[in-house]
Short mmCIF file of C-alpha atoms in Angstrom, two decimals:
data_model
loop_
_atom_site.label_atom_id
_atom_site.label_comp_id
_atom_site.label_asym_id
_atom_site.label_seq_id
_atom_site.Cartn_x
_atom_site.Cartn_y
_atom_site.Cartn_z
CA UNK A 1 108.49 122.04 73.73
CA UNK A 2 105.65 121.48 71.27
CA UNK A 3 102.01 122.32 71.89
CA UNK A 4 98.76 122.77 70.03
CA UNK A 5 98.15 126.43 69.29
CA UNK A 6 95.15 128.17 67.74
CA UNK A 7 96.10 130.06 64.55
CA UNK A 8 92.82 131.99 64.67
CA UNK A 9 89.32 131.25 65.97
CA UNK A 10 87.52 128.78 63.75
CA UNK A 11 87.11 125.18 62.63
CA UNK A 12 89.38 122.33 63.78
CA UNK A 13 91.90 123.07 61.03
CA UNK A 14 93.07 126.17 62.93
CA UNK A 15 94.82 123.88 65.44
CA UNK A 16 98.57 123.60 64.84
CA UNK A 17 101.38 121.58 66.48
CA UNK A 18 104.04 124.25 67.01
CA UNK A 19 107.08 124.97 69.13
CA UNK A 20 106.45 127.20 72.16
CA UNK A 21 108.45 128.17 75.26
CA UNK A 22 108.59 125.64 78.09
CA UNK A 23 106.50 126.57 81.16
CA UNK A 24 108.19 127.02 84.50
CA UNK A 25 106.62 126.00 87.82
CA UNK A 26 105.87 128.84 90.17
CA UNK A 27 105.60 128.58 93.96
CA UNK A 28 103.22 125.78 94.90
CA UNK A 29 103.27 124.33 91.39
CA UNK A 30 104.82 121.29 89.74
CA UNK A 31 106.04 120.82 86.17
CA UNK A 32 104.70 117.74 84.38
CA UNK A 33 106.03 115.88 81.39
CA UNK A 34 102.67 115.24 79.75
CA UNK A 35 101.78 111.69 78.72
CA UNK A 36 98.29 112.48 77.46
CA UNK A 37 95.50 115.04 77.61
CA UNK A 38 91.78 114.80 76.84
CA UNK A 39 89.33 116.67 74.64
CA UNK A 40 86.41 118.41 76.37
CA UNK A 41 83.57 120.44 74.85
CA UNK A 42 85.00 123.55 76.49
CA UNK A 43 88.04 123.08 74.22
CA UNK A 44 85.80 123.28 71.15
CA UNK A 45 84.29 126.53 72.41
CA UNK A 46 87.73 128.00 73.15
CA UNK A 47 88.97 127.03 69.68
CA UNK A 48 85.99 128.90 68.20
CA UNK A 49 86.83 132.01 70.24
CA UNK A 50 83.84 131.65 72.57
CA UNK A 51 85.45 130.52 75.84
CA UNK A 52 88.65 132.37 76.79
CA UNK A 53 90.77 130.97 79.64
CA UNK A 54 90.66 132.51 83.12
CA UNK A 55 93.03 135.42 83.78
CA UNK A 56 96.56 134.14 84.28
CA UNK A 57 95.88 130.68 82.84
CA UNK A 58 97.65 129.26 79.81
CA UNK A 59 95.95 130.04 76.50
CA UNK A 60 96.87 126.54 75.29
CA UNK A 61 93.87 124.19 75.20
CA UNK A 62 93.46 121.31 77.64
CA UNK A 63 91.62 121.07 80.97
CA UNK A 64 93.18 117.81 82.17
CA UNK A 65 96.21 115.63 81.59
CA UNK A 66 98.32 112.78 82.89
CA UNK A 67 102.07 112.59 83.12
CA UNK A 68 105.20 112.43 85.25
CA UNK A 69 106.43 115.08 87.67
CA UNK A 70 109.60 116.62 86.20
CA UNK A 71 110.20 119.46 88.65
CA UNK A 72 108.83 120.77 91.95
CA UNK A 73 108.18 124.44 92.51
CA UNK A 74 109.01 126.23 95.74
CA UNK A 75 107.07 125.00 98.77
CA UNK A 76 105.57 121.86 97.20
CA UNK A 77 105.28 118.96 99.64
CA UNK A 78 103.86 115.46 99.35
CA UNK A 79 105.02 114.88 95.77
CA UNK A 80 108.32 113.79 94.25
CA UNK A 81 110.00 114.02 90.87
CA UNK A 82 109.07 110.87 88.96
CA UNK A 83 105.58 110.45 90.45
CA UNK A 84 102.95 109.46 87.89
CA UNK A 85 99.94 111.74 88.26
CA UNK A 86 96.90 113.15 86.54
CA UNK A 87 95.86 116.76 86.93
CA UNK A 88 92.96 119.19 86.71
CA UNK A 89 93.97 122.23 84.65
CA UNK A 90 92.68 125.68 83.80
CA UNK A 91 94.50 125.28 80.47
CA UNK A 92 97.73 124.01 78.96
CA UNK A 93 97.07 120.28 78.59
CA UNK A 94 97.59 120.06 74.82
CA UNK A 95 101.36 120.27 75.23
CA UNK A 96 104.46 118.26 76.04
CA UNK A 97 104.85 120.03 79.38
CA UNK A 98 102.52 121.92 81.72
CA UNK A 99 102.79 123.69 85.08
CA UNK A 100 100.06 122.72 87.58
CA UNK A 101 99.14 123.86 91.10
CA UNK A 102 100.06 120.98 93.39
CA UNK A 103 96.57 121.03 94.92
CA UNK A 104 95.14 119.93 91.57
CA UNK A 105 97.19 116.73 91.29
CA UNK A 106 95.88 113.22 91.75
CA UNK A 107 97.92 110.01 91.74
CA UNK A 108 97.33 107.70 88.77
CA UNK A 109 94.96 105.25 90.48
CA UNK A 110 95.39 101.50 90.85
CA UNK A 111 95.87 99.57 87.63
CA UNK A 112 94.79 102.45 85.37
CA UNK A 113 97.25 103.13 82.53
CA UNK A 114 98.75 106.61 82.55
CA UNK A 115 97.30 107.49 79.13
CA UNK A 116 93.78 106.50 80.21
CA UNK A 117 94.16 108.47 83.46
CA UNK A 118 94.25 111.66 81.38
CA UNK A 119 90.50 111.29 80.91
CA UNK A 120 89.69 111.24 84.62
CA UNK A 121 90.36 114.59 86.37
CA UNK A 122 87.86 116.86 84.61
CA UNK A 123 84.97 114.37 84.61
CA UNK A 124 85.72 113.13 88.11
CA UNK A 125 85.88 116.61 89.64
CA UNK A 126 82.86 117.86 87.68
CA UNK A 127 80.62 114.91 88.57
CA UNK A 128 81.78 114.62 92.18
CA UNK A 129 81.57 118.35 92.93
CA UNK A 130 78.08 118.70 91.49
CA UNK A 131 76.32 115.38 92.01
CA UNK A 132 77.83 114.43 95.37
CA UNK A 133 79.33 117.44 97.14
CA UNK A 134 76.58 119.90 96.13
CA UNK A 135 73.48 117.85 95.27
CA UNK A 136 74.14 115.19 97.90
CA UNK A 137 73.18 112.11 95.87
CA UNK A 138 72.83 109.13 98.19
CA UNK A 139 71.88 105.47 98.19
CA UNK A 140 68.33 104.76 97.05
CA UNK A 141 67.87 108.07 95.21
CA UNK A 142 67.30 108.55 91.47
CA UNK A 143 69.92 110.26 89.29
CA UNK A 144 69.06 111.42 85.76
CA UNK A 145 72.07 112.04 83.52
CA UNK A 146 71.61 113.84 80.20
CA UNK A 147 74.18 112.90 77.57
CA UNK A 148 74.87 109.52 79.12
CA UNK A 149 77.23 108.42 76.32
CA UNK A 150 79.71 111.29 76.69
CA UNK A 151 82.70 111.64 78.96
CA UNK A 152 80.75 113.23 81.81
CA UNK A 153 77.80 110.89 81.32
CA UNK A 154 79.74 107.62 81.30
CA UNK A 155 81.51 108.68 84.47
CA UNK A 156 78.31 109.85 86.19
CA UNK A 157 76.58 106.52 85.50
CA UNK A 158 79.34 104.65 87.29
CA UNK A 159 79.50 107.05 90.23
CA UNK A 160 75.72 106.89 90.68
CA UNK A 161 75.73 103.10 90.68
CA UNK A 162 78.70 102.94 93.06
CA UNK A 163 76.75 105.13 95.50
CA UNK A 164 73.68 102.89 95.29
CA UNK A 165 71.47 105.19 93.22
CA UNK A 166 69.04 104.28 90.46
CA UNK A 167 70.53 105.83 87.31
CA UNK A 168 68.52 107.06 84.33
CA UNK A 169 70.22 108.37 81.18
CA UNK A 170 69.34 110.03 77.89
CA UNK A 171 71.18 109.37 74.64
CA UNK A 172 70.40 109.53 70.94
CA UNK A 173 70.67 105.95 69.67
CA UNK A 174 69.89 102.38 70.70
CA UNK A 175 73.57 101.41 70.50
CA UNK A 176 74.67 104.21 72.80
CA UNK A 177 71.88 103.37 75.25
CA UNK A 178 72.91 99.69 75.21
CA UNK A 179 76.44 100.70 76.16
CA UNK A 180 75.08 102.90 78.96
CA UNK A 181 73.22 99.86 80.29
CA UNK A 182 76.46 97.91 80.23
CA UNK A 183 77.94 100.57 82.52
CA UNK A 184 75.03 100.13 84.93
CA UNK A 185 72.29 102.51 83.79
CA UNK A 186 68.90 101.27 85.02
CA UNK A 187 66.62 103.45 82.85
CA UNK A 188 67.61 104.37 79.30
CA UNK A 189 65.78 107.02 77.26
CA UNK A 190 66.21 107.79 73.57
CA UNK A 191 65.71 111.55 73.58
CA UNK A 192 64.99 111.52 69.83
CA UNK A 193 62.02 109.19 70.24
CA UNK A 194 60.87 109.46 73.87
CA UNK A 195 59.91 112.16 76.36
CA UNK A 196 62.29 111.77 79.29
CA UNK A 197 59.74 113.28 81.69
CA UNK A 198 57.11 110.68 80.82
CA UNK A 199 59.55 107.77 80.92
CA UNK A 200 61.01 108.84 84.23
CA UNK A 201 57.59 109.26 85.83
CA UNK A 202 56.50 105.84 84.56
CA UNK A 203 59.64 104.11 85.77
CA UNK A 204 60.15 105.84 89.13
CA UNK A 205 56.69 107.24 90.07
CA UNK A 206 58.30 110.18 91.90
CA UNK A 207 60.90 111.48 89.42
CA UNK A 208 64.58 112.27 89.80
CA UNK A 209 66.17 113.36 93.05
CA UNK A 210 69.19 114.74 91.15
CA UNK A 211 69.48 115.75 87.47
CA UNK A 212 72.87 116.37 85.87
CA UNK A 213 72.15 118.52 82.82
CA UNK A 214 74.43 119.53 79.96
CA UNK A 215 71.70 121.14 77.84
CA UNK A 216 70.73 124.28 79.74
CA UNK A 217 67.84 126.35 78.38
CA UNK A 218 66.30 123.75 76.05
CA UNK A 219 65.64 121.29 78.88
CA UNK A 220 65.04 123.74 81.74
CA UNK A 221 61.24 123.48 82.04
CA UNK A 222 61.10 119.74 81.41
CA UNK A 223 63.91 119.13 83.87
CA UNK A 224 61.86 120.85 86.57
CA UNK A 225 58.90 118.65 85.59
CA UNK A 226 61.14 115.58 85.94
CA UNK A 227 62.30 116.43 89.48
CA UNK A 228 60.92 114.63 92.50
CA UNK A 229 59.95 116.52 95.66
CA UNK A 230 63.06 118.17 97.13
CA UNK A 231 64.86 117.45 93.84
CA UNK A 232 68.06 119.17 92.76
CA UNK A 233 68.73 120.22 89.16
CA UNK A 234 72.43 120.81 88.44
CA UNK A 235 73.25 122.54 85.15
CA UNK A 236 76.81 122.15 83.86
CA UNK A 237 76.39 122.92 80.15
CA UNK A 238 74.64 125.10 77.61
CA UNK A 239 74.44 122.88 74.52
CA UNK A 240 70.73 123.71 74.32
CA UNK A 241 71.04 127.46 74.79
CA UNK A 242 71.63 130.01 77.54
CA UNK A 243 68.21 131.60 78.14
CA UNK A 244 65.10 129.79 79.31
CA UNK A 245 61.97 130.45 81.34
CA UNK A 246 61.92 129.09 84.88
CA UNK A 247 58.54 128.40 86.49
CA UNK A 248 59.07 129.39 90.12
CA UNK A 249 55.66 127.94 91.03
CA UNK A 250 56.80 124.46 90.00
CA UNK A 251 59.96 124.83 92.08
CA UNK A 252 58.03 125.99 95.14
CA UNK A 253 55.55 123.16 94.79
CA UNK A 254 58.35 120.61 94.81
CA UNK A 255 60.68 122.44 97.22
CA UNK A 256 63.19 121.95 94.41
CA UNK A 257 66.39 123.80 93.57
CA UNK A 258 68.31 124.78 90.44
CA UNK A 259 72.08 125.12 90.60
CA UNK A 260 74.49 126.04 87.80
CA UNK A 261 78.21 125.58 88.20
CA UNK A 262 81.41 125.48 86.17
CA UNK A 263 84.79 124.21 87.26
CA UNK A 264 87.39 126.07 85.25
CA UNK A 265 86.86 129.52 86.79
CA UNK A 266 86.68 128.41 90.43
CA UNK A 267 89.37 129.84 92.75
CA UNK A 268 92.40 127.63 93.39
CA UNK A 269 91.34 126.85 96.96
CA UNK A 270 87.95 125.57 95.78
CA UNK A 271 89.56 123.40 93.12
CA UNK A 272 92.00 122.02 95.67
CA UNK A 273 89.14 121.18 98.05
CA UNK A 274 87.27 119.34 95.27
CA UNK A 275 90.40 117.43 94.24
CA UNK A 276 91.07 116.47 97.86
CA UNK A 277 87.53 115.12 98.30
CA UNK A 278 87.79 113.25 95.00
CA UNK A 279 91.04 111.66 96.17
CA UNK A 280 89.64 110.72 99.58
CA UNK A 281 86.21 109.41 98.57
CA UNK A 282 86.12 108.69 94.82
CA UNK A 283 89.64 107.44 94.14
CA UNK A 284 89.15 104.27 96.26
CA UNK A 285 86.19 103.40 93.98
CA UNK A 286 88.43 103.88 90.94
CA UNK A 287 91.21 101.80 92.46
CA UNK A 288 88.84 98.91 93.16
CA UNK A 289 87.37 99.09 89.66
CA UNK A 290 83.85 100.31 90.48
CA UNK A 291 84.53 103.46 88.46
CA UNK A 292 86.89 103.48 85.48
CA UNK A 293 87.81 105.83 82.63
CA UNK A 294 85.83 105.13 79.45
CA UNK A 295 88.10 105.81 76.50
CA UNK A 296 86.44 106.07 73.10
CA UNK A 297 89.51 106.91 71.02
CA UNK A 298 93.18 107.87 71.42
CA UNK A 299 94.70 110.28 68.88
CA UNK A 300 98.27 111.62 68.64
CA UNK A 301 98.32 115.07 70.19
CA UNK A 302 99.72 116.58 67.00
CA UNK A 303 96.47 115.49 65.30
CA UNK A 304 94.21 117.29 67.77
CA UNK A 305 92.15 118.69 64.88
CA UNK A 306 90.89 115.20 64.03
CA UNK A 307 90.01 114.62 67.69
CA UNK A 308 87.94 117.81 67.71
CA UNK A 309 86.07 116.63 64.62
CA UNK A 310 85.28 113.32 66.33
CA UNK A 311 83.77 115.07 69.33
CA UNK A 312 81.77 117.46 67.15
CA UNK A 313 80.36 114.57 65.11
CA UNK A 314 79.03 112.98 68.30
CA UNK A 315 79.95 109.42 67.39
CA UNK A 316 82.40 108.72 70.23
CA UNK A 317 81.30 106.83 73.34
CA UNK A 318 83.31 108.10 76.32
CA UNK A 319 86.42 110.29 76.13
CA UNK A 320 88.70 111.25 73.26
CA UNK A 321 92.33 111.33 74.44
CA UNK A 322 95.42 112.99 72.99
CA UNK A 323 98.67 111.06 73.41
CA UNK A 324 101.66 113.37 73.66
CA UNK A 325 104.10 110.58 72.82
CA UNK A 326 103.61 107.88 70.19
#
């Protein structure tokens, strides 16, 4: 098969479409013929040599994909050859074939096209695990999403609205904020021109019950300021740095909590539990159209370098997908 390989750590040009050995499904795994994959910021870090895959995972990029089941490994039940699925991966998505633990499969939902479904597993599992399963967002609460125009952000807006929350977002331009409003965002904040703490306090009086943060250190203190009493700050990214100062007094005064979590390095049983909850509780919302994949651009997988440049430039609204077949 063909896959995207990394010649050496560096800029997007180090990505090459080369021939590699076909994967084989182990016990409890399935083999997928890949229809499409998606580009995530973790892929950019791995390409640069800063985010190696977990032990035992494929060193090929790609944390999610869609495709058709080509082969079942020993002991797999509940799936059949020919089923159209999308999958959460620890790696291997930028390829024509990939082996996946069966517990990380999801059916392609409703009327969603198989290519578009490639942009769902990583964002769906990340948002659901952190905002719903951990932080417990519920109807009537306020959710603040940083990076509202990205893949995670566009998904989180829709999930928050489907659950009956008031959704606030930050983004860096009027156009991107307008598109966030079209997805349902109630409060839009241009982080280049406005202080999100001040805007949130003015609009909500109490602040955010849940904050989904991709910035890390840069926003840490202001995120705590933006929390309501009993608020929950969930950090899923480090675009703004890895070290910050945390004022414990502010946390105590608000009875607030700070939680940081990744998805890729979780044990298989934890990933399977998240995928199962996503299928049971989120997938019906996708099937009825309340939550849908937001696709900014589709690029041939062999041209993954151009897709990486698009994500680095920050001009794409939603997900960048890689189509394995033209």
